[in-house]
Short mmCIF file of C-alpha atoms in Angstrom, two decimals:
data_model
loop_
_atom_site.label_atom_id
_atom_site.label_comp_id
_atom_site.label_asym_id
_atom_site.label_seq_id
_atom_site.Cartn_x
_atom_site.Cartn_y
_atom_site.Cartn_z
CA MET A 1 10.64 -78.25 -18.98
CA ARG A 2 13.00 -79.70 -16.58
CA GLY A 3 15.83 -79.21 -18.98
CA GLY A 4 14.82 -75.67 -19.38
CA TRP A 5 14.74 -75.00 -15.63
CA SER A 6 18.06 -76.65 -15.22
CA SER A 7 19.75 -74.47 -17.74
CA VAL A 8 18.12 -71.40 -16.15
CA GLU A 9 19.22 -72.30 -12.75
CA ALA A 10 22.77 -73.05 -13.98
CA GLU A 11 22.99 -69.70 -15.73
CA SER A 12 21.62 -68.10 -12.52
CA SER A 13 24.29 -69.87 -10.55
CA ARG A 14 27.05 -68.75 -12.84
CA ASP A 15 25.71 -65.14 -12.57
CA ARG A 16 25.88 -65.31 -8.73
CA ARG A 17 29.36 -66.79 -8.89
CA ARG A 18 30.52 -63.95 -11.16
CA SER A 19 28.86 -61.32 -9.05
CA LYS A 20 30.61 -62.84 -5.98
CA GLU A 21 33.96 -62.90 -7.84
CA ARG A 22 33.38 -59.24 -8.90
CA PHE A 23 32.48 -58.27 -5.33
CA GLN A 24 35.63 -59.94 -3.91
CA MET A 25 37.84 -58.25 -6.45
CA SER A 26 36.32 -54.90 -5.82
CA TRP A 27 36.76 -55.41 -2.07
CA PHE A 28 40.50 -56.25 -2.53
CA MET A 29 40.91 -53.33 -4.95
CA ARG A 30 39.49 -51.02 -2.26
CA LEU A 31 41.75 -52.49 0.39
CA ALA A 32 44.77 -52.25 -1.73
CA LEU A 33 44.01 -48.49 -2.55
CA ARG A 34 43.43 -47.67 1.14
CA LEU A 35 46.71 -49.34 2.17
CA CYS A 36 48.46 -47.38 -0.64
CA TRP A 37 46.96 -44.16 0.38
CA TRP A 38 47.84 -44.88 4.11
CA THR A 39 51.42 -45.66 3.10
CA ILE A 40 51.80 -42.51 1.09
CA HIS A 41 50.29 -40.43 3.93
CA LEU A 42 52.51 -42.09 6.35
CA VAL A 43 55.71 -41.45 4.40
CA PHE A 44 54.64 -37.84 3.64
CA SER A 45 53.82 -37.13 7.41
CA ILE A 46 57.32 -38.59 8.49
CA TYR A 47 58.97 -36.39 5.79
CA GLN A 48 57.15 -33.37 7.06
CA PHE A 49 57.94 -34.18 10.70
CA GLY A 50 61.69 -34.67 9.74
CA ALA A 51 61.78 -31.38 7.75
CA HIS A 52 60.19 -29.57 10.74
CA LEU A 53 62.78 -30.92 13.12
CA LEU A 54 65.52 -30.04 10.84
CA GLN A 55 64.11 -26.57 10.36
CA VAL A 56 63.75 -26.12 14.20
CA PHE A 57 67.42 -27.34 14.82
CA GLU A 58 68.72 -25.04 12.08
CA SER A 59 66.77 -22.07 13.39
CA TYR A 60 68.03 -22.77 17.02
CA SER A 61 71.60 -23.04 15.80
CA ILE A 62 71.40 -19.78 13.94
CA SER A 63 69.68 -18.11 16.81
CA VAL A 64 72.48 -19.08 19.38
CA GLY A 65 75.22 -18.27 16.91
CA LEU A 66 76.56 -21.86 16.15
CA SER A 67 76.43 -21.07 12.42
CA GLU A 68 79.15 -18.73 11.49
CA SER A 69 77.67 -17.74 8.11
CA TYR A 70 74.66 -16.12 9.85
CA ARG A 71 76.51 -14.11 12.67
CA ASN A 72 76.82 -10.92 10.49
CA VAL A 73 74.12 -11.03 8.03
CA PRO A 74 74.69 -8.26 5.24
CA LEU A 75 71.72 -5.98 4.85
CA HIS A 76 73.10 -3.57 2.19
CA ASN A 77 70.62 -5.02 -0.29
CA LEU A 78 67.73 -4.80 2.08
CA ARG A 79 66.81 -1.16 2.01
CA HIS A 80 63.08 -1.61 2.68
CA LEU A 81 61.34 -4.73 4.19
CA ALA A 82 57.65 -5.58 4.10
CA VAL A 83 55.97 -8.10 6.45
CA VAL A 84 52.42 -9.41 5.82
CA VAL A 85 50.65 -10.98 8.76
CA ASP A 86 47.42 -12.86 8.61
CA SER A 87 44.64 -10.79 10.22
CA ASP A 88 43.64 -13.46 12.76
CA GLU A 89 47.33 -13.76 14.01
CA ALA A 90 47.76 -10.07 13.88
CA ARG A 91 45.55 -9.84 16.89
CA ASN A 92 48.44 -11.37 18.98
CA THR A 93 49.99 -8.06 19.78
CA VAL A 94 52.69 -9.64 21.96
CA LYS A 95 53.99 -11.72 19.00
CA VAL A 96 53.81 -8.67 16.53
CA LYS A 97 55.77 -6.46 18.90
CA GLN A 98 58.34 -9.29 19.49
CA LEU A 99 58.67 -9.53 15.78
CA LEU A 100 59.26 -5.70 15.48
CA LEU A 101 61.80 -5.82 18.14
CA TRP A 102 63.72 -8.66 16.34
CA LEU A 103 63.72 -6.81 13.08
CA SER A 104 65.04 -3.53 14.76
CA ASN A 105 67.75 -5.39 16.64
CA ILE A 106 68.91 -7.09 13.42
CA GLY A 107 69.22 -3.77 11.71
CA VAL A 108 66.15 -3.15 9.62
CA LYS A 109 65.66 0.68 9.06
CA SER A 110 62.47 0.77 6.84
CA LEU A 111 59.45 -1.57 7.41
CA MET A 112 56.01 -1.89 5.87
CA LEU A 113 53.61 -3.85 8.12
CA TYR A 114 50.47 -5.14 6.40
CA ASP A 115 47.35 -7.21 7.40
CA LEU A 116 44.20 -7.48 5.30
CA GLU A 117 41.63 -6.19 7.77
CA GLY A 118 43.66 -3.39 9.33
CA VAL A 119 43.98 -5.07 12.70
CA LEU A 120 47.68 -3.73 13.02
CA LYS A 121 46.51 -0.18 12.26
CA LYS A 122 44.13 -0.34 15.22
CA SER A 123 46.47 -2.05 17.72
CA LEU A 124 49.77 -0.47 16.94
CA ASP A 125 49.08 2.97 15.34
CA GLY A 126 51.16 5.50 17.31
CA ASP A 127 52.62 2.75 19.54
CA SER A 128 55.02 0.68 17.23
CA SER A 129 57.70 3.23 16.81
CA SER A 130 57.80 4.16 20.54
CA PHE A 131 57.80 0.62 21.48
CA ILE A 132 60.72 -0.38 19.27
CA ASN A 133 62.93 2.72 19.82
CA GLY A 134 62.30 2.55 23.54
CA MET A 135 63.11 -1.18 23.91
CA THR A 136 65.71 -1.87 21.29
CA SER A 137 68.66 -3.70 22.85
CA VAL A 138 71.23 -2.67 20.19
CA PRO A 139 73.20 0.54 21.39
CA HIS A 140 73.37 3.47 19.05
CA GLN A 141 70.90 1.81 16.59
CA ASN A 142 69.25 4.08 14.23
CA LYS A 143 65.42 4.32 14.43
CA MET A 144 63.28 1.98 12.38
CA THR A 145 60.43 3.68 10.49
CA VAL A 146 57.24 1.63 10.30
CA GLU A 147 54.47 2.09 7.87
CA LEU A 148 51.12 0.47 8.68
CA LEU A 149 49.02 -0.72 5.65
CA SER A 150 45.69 -2.61 5.12
CA PHE A 151 43.60 -3.63 2.13
CA ALA A 152 41.80 -0.43 2.34
CA ASP A 153 44.94 1.36 1.22
CA ASN A 154 45.08 -1.09 -1.63
CA LYS A 155 41.43 -0.66 -2.98
CA GLY A 156 41.22 2.90 -2.11
CA GLY A 157 44.47 3.89 -3.68
CA LEU A 158 43.43 2.42 -6.95
CA ALA A 159 40.18 4.25 -6.96
CA LYS A 160 41.78 7.58 -6.12
CA ALA A 161 44.46 7.12 -8.89
CA ALA A 162 41.92 6.08 -11.51
CA SER A 163 39.75 9.09 -10.67
CA PHE A 164 42.69 11.38 -10.89
CA LEU A 165 43.75 9.98 -14.30
CA CYS A 166 40.10 10.22 -15.71
CA SER A 167 39.69 13.84 -14.69
CA LYS A 168 43.26 14.69 -16.01
CA TYR A 169 42.58 13.16 -19.46
CA LEU A 170 39.07 14.47 -19.56
CA LYS A 171 40.30 17.92 -19.15
CA GLU A 172 43.01 17.48 -21.82
CA GLU A 173 40.42 16.15 -24.30
CA LEU A 174 38.03 19.01 -23.71
CA ALA A 175 40.93 21.58 -24.09
CA SER A 176 42.15 19.82 -27.40
CA CYS A 177 40.36 20.40 -30.55
CA ASP A 178 41.36 17.08 -32.01
CA ARG A 179 40.47 13.74 -30.52
CA GLN A 180 43.54 11.90 -29.35
CA ASP A 181 44.30 8.27 -28.36
CA PHE A 182 45.27 8.68 -24.79
CA ARG A 183 47.24 5.88 -23.42
CA ILE A 184 48.08 5.43 -19.78
CA THR A 185 51.67 4.34 -18.99
CA GLU A 186 53.10 2.55 -15.87
CA THR A 187 54.92 5.66 -15.04
CA GLU A 188 51.87 7.80 -15.18
CA ILE A 189 50.04 5.27 -12.88
CA SER A 190 52.87 5.41 -10.37
CA ASP A 191 52.77 9.25 -10.50
CA ALA A 192 49.09 9.27 -9.95
CA LEU A 193 49.38 6.95 -7.04
CA ASN A 194 52.04 9.16 -5.52
CA ILE A 195 49.89 12.44 -6.09
CA VAL A 196 46.86 10.88 -4.31
CA GLY A 197 49.11 9.78 -1.39
CA CYS A 198 48.91 6.05 -2.07
CA GLY A 199 52.35 5.34 -3.60
CA GLY A 200 55.32 4.71 -1.40
CA LEU A 201 58.42 2.64 -1.39
CA ASP A 202 58.77 -0.66 -3.02
CA PRO A 203 60.12 -3.42 -0.58
CA ASP A 204 63.07 -5.43 -1.53
CA LEU A 205 61.93 -8.40 0.52
CA LEU A 206 58.38 -9.44 1.80
CA LEU A 207 57.98 -11.81 4.66
CA VAL A 208 54.53 -13.52 4.91
CA TYR A 209 53.38 -14.83 8.17
CA GLY A 210 50.12 -16.93 7.81
CA PRO A 211 48.54 -20.15 6.70
CA VAL A 212 48.62 -19.56 2.98
CA ARG A 213 51.42 -18.75 0.53
CA CYS A 214 50.30 -15.55 -0.95
CA HIS A 215 50.72 -11.78 -0.20
CA LEU A 216 47.22 -11.53 1.17
CA GLY A 217 46.24 -8.30 -0.83
CA PHE A 218 49.40 -6.41 -0.24
CA PRO A 219 49.37 -3.52 -2.72
CA ALA A 220 50.32 -5.07 -5.91
CA TRP A 221 51.92 -2.04 -7.52
CA ARG A 222 54.48 -1.88 -4.73
CA ILE A 223 55.91 -5.47 -5.07
CA ARG A 224 56.74 -5.49 -8.91
CA TYR A 225 60.43 -6.53 -8.10
CA THR A 226 59.97 -7.83 -4.58
CA GLU A 227 61.21 -11.20 -3.26
CA ILE A 228 58.54 -13.04 -1.40
CA VAL A 229 59.27 -15.58 1.33
CA HIS A 230 56.60 -17.54 3.26
CA MET A 231 57.65 -17.85 6.98
CA GLY A 232 54.74 -20.05 8.24
CA PRO A 233 52.43 -19.00 11.05
CA LEU A 234 53.21 -16.07 13.33
CA LYS A 235 52.74 -18.16 16.50
CA SER A 236 55.72 -20.34 15.64
CA MET A 237 57.99 -17.42 14.32
CA LYS A 238 61.76 -18.01 14.91
CA TYR A 239 64.57 -15.39 15.14
CA GLY A 240 66.82 -17.81 13.24
CA ALA A 241 64.33 -18.20 10.37
CA ILE A 242 64.38 -14.37 9.94
CA LEU A 243 68.27 -14.33 9.83
CA LYS A 244 68.20 -17.14 7.32
CA ALA A 245 65.73 -15.34 5.11
CA PHE A 246 67.94 -12.14 5.17
CA PHE A 247 71.06 -14.16 4.40
CA GLU A 248 69.44 -15.93 1.50
CA PHE A 249 68.22 -12.66 0.10
CA SER A 250 71.76 -11.24 0.31
CA LYS A 251 73.02 -13.79 -2.03
CA LYS A 252 70.46 -13.13 -4.82
CA GLN A 253 71.34 -11.09 -7.82
CA GLN A 254 68.27 -9.10 -9.01
CA ASN A 255 68.10 -8.04 -12.69
CA TYR A 256 65.50 -5.35 -13.34
CA GLY A 257 65.82 -5.15 -17.13
CA THR A 258 65.73 -1.93 -19.14
#
């Protein structure tokens, strides 16, 4: 019996030793993984901070005219500009009006201003054009036209266009003796949107001010060939960043196909 108990105790002791070794190894592994994560996070944070400082310095140098390349930004390719603003940030009317003034002073002639919830429509409707054209600091500047859009224009426009096309083809089918396979083309959709008053100009460049890198529901049929640039939050918008975006856009070669 004693020999049996001894072997049991020895085996139990070995199990405890193995469990302790596994626990220590697991603890070291967790510590190593945490140190690795902290190191990666620290390196990434330093990189982001450095990139932000570089961006701020570059924007400042462009704003004060230290960079000669940005002093006379060509706008011949920028016929129509669109700006998307996050709805929460769109409530900052002072920042929005400052942005409009900058764009007007740079020389933008046609602007589409969009936010998802229609905040800009409520706060600027009837006021944006008078504000810009009354306060622009550039002499003899042509007026900048501003079109205010929201998600309601997107969803409602599609519904109206679909209703128009359905009624059109239903009438044609009833008037025809033979059943036909009606196929709707892109041109017909564009024509339908224009007929119901939800078409409009296609912007060449779209600037997005907000926390996410997407167009936040801007009418998709109007940005088929549009260059999209994320500008960061509106509260930290920079004049130099706008000039840089326009300059980079002026160097792009767009091929629309056939």
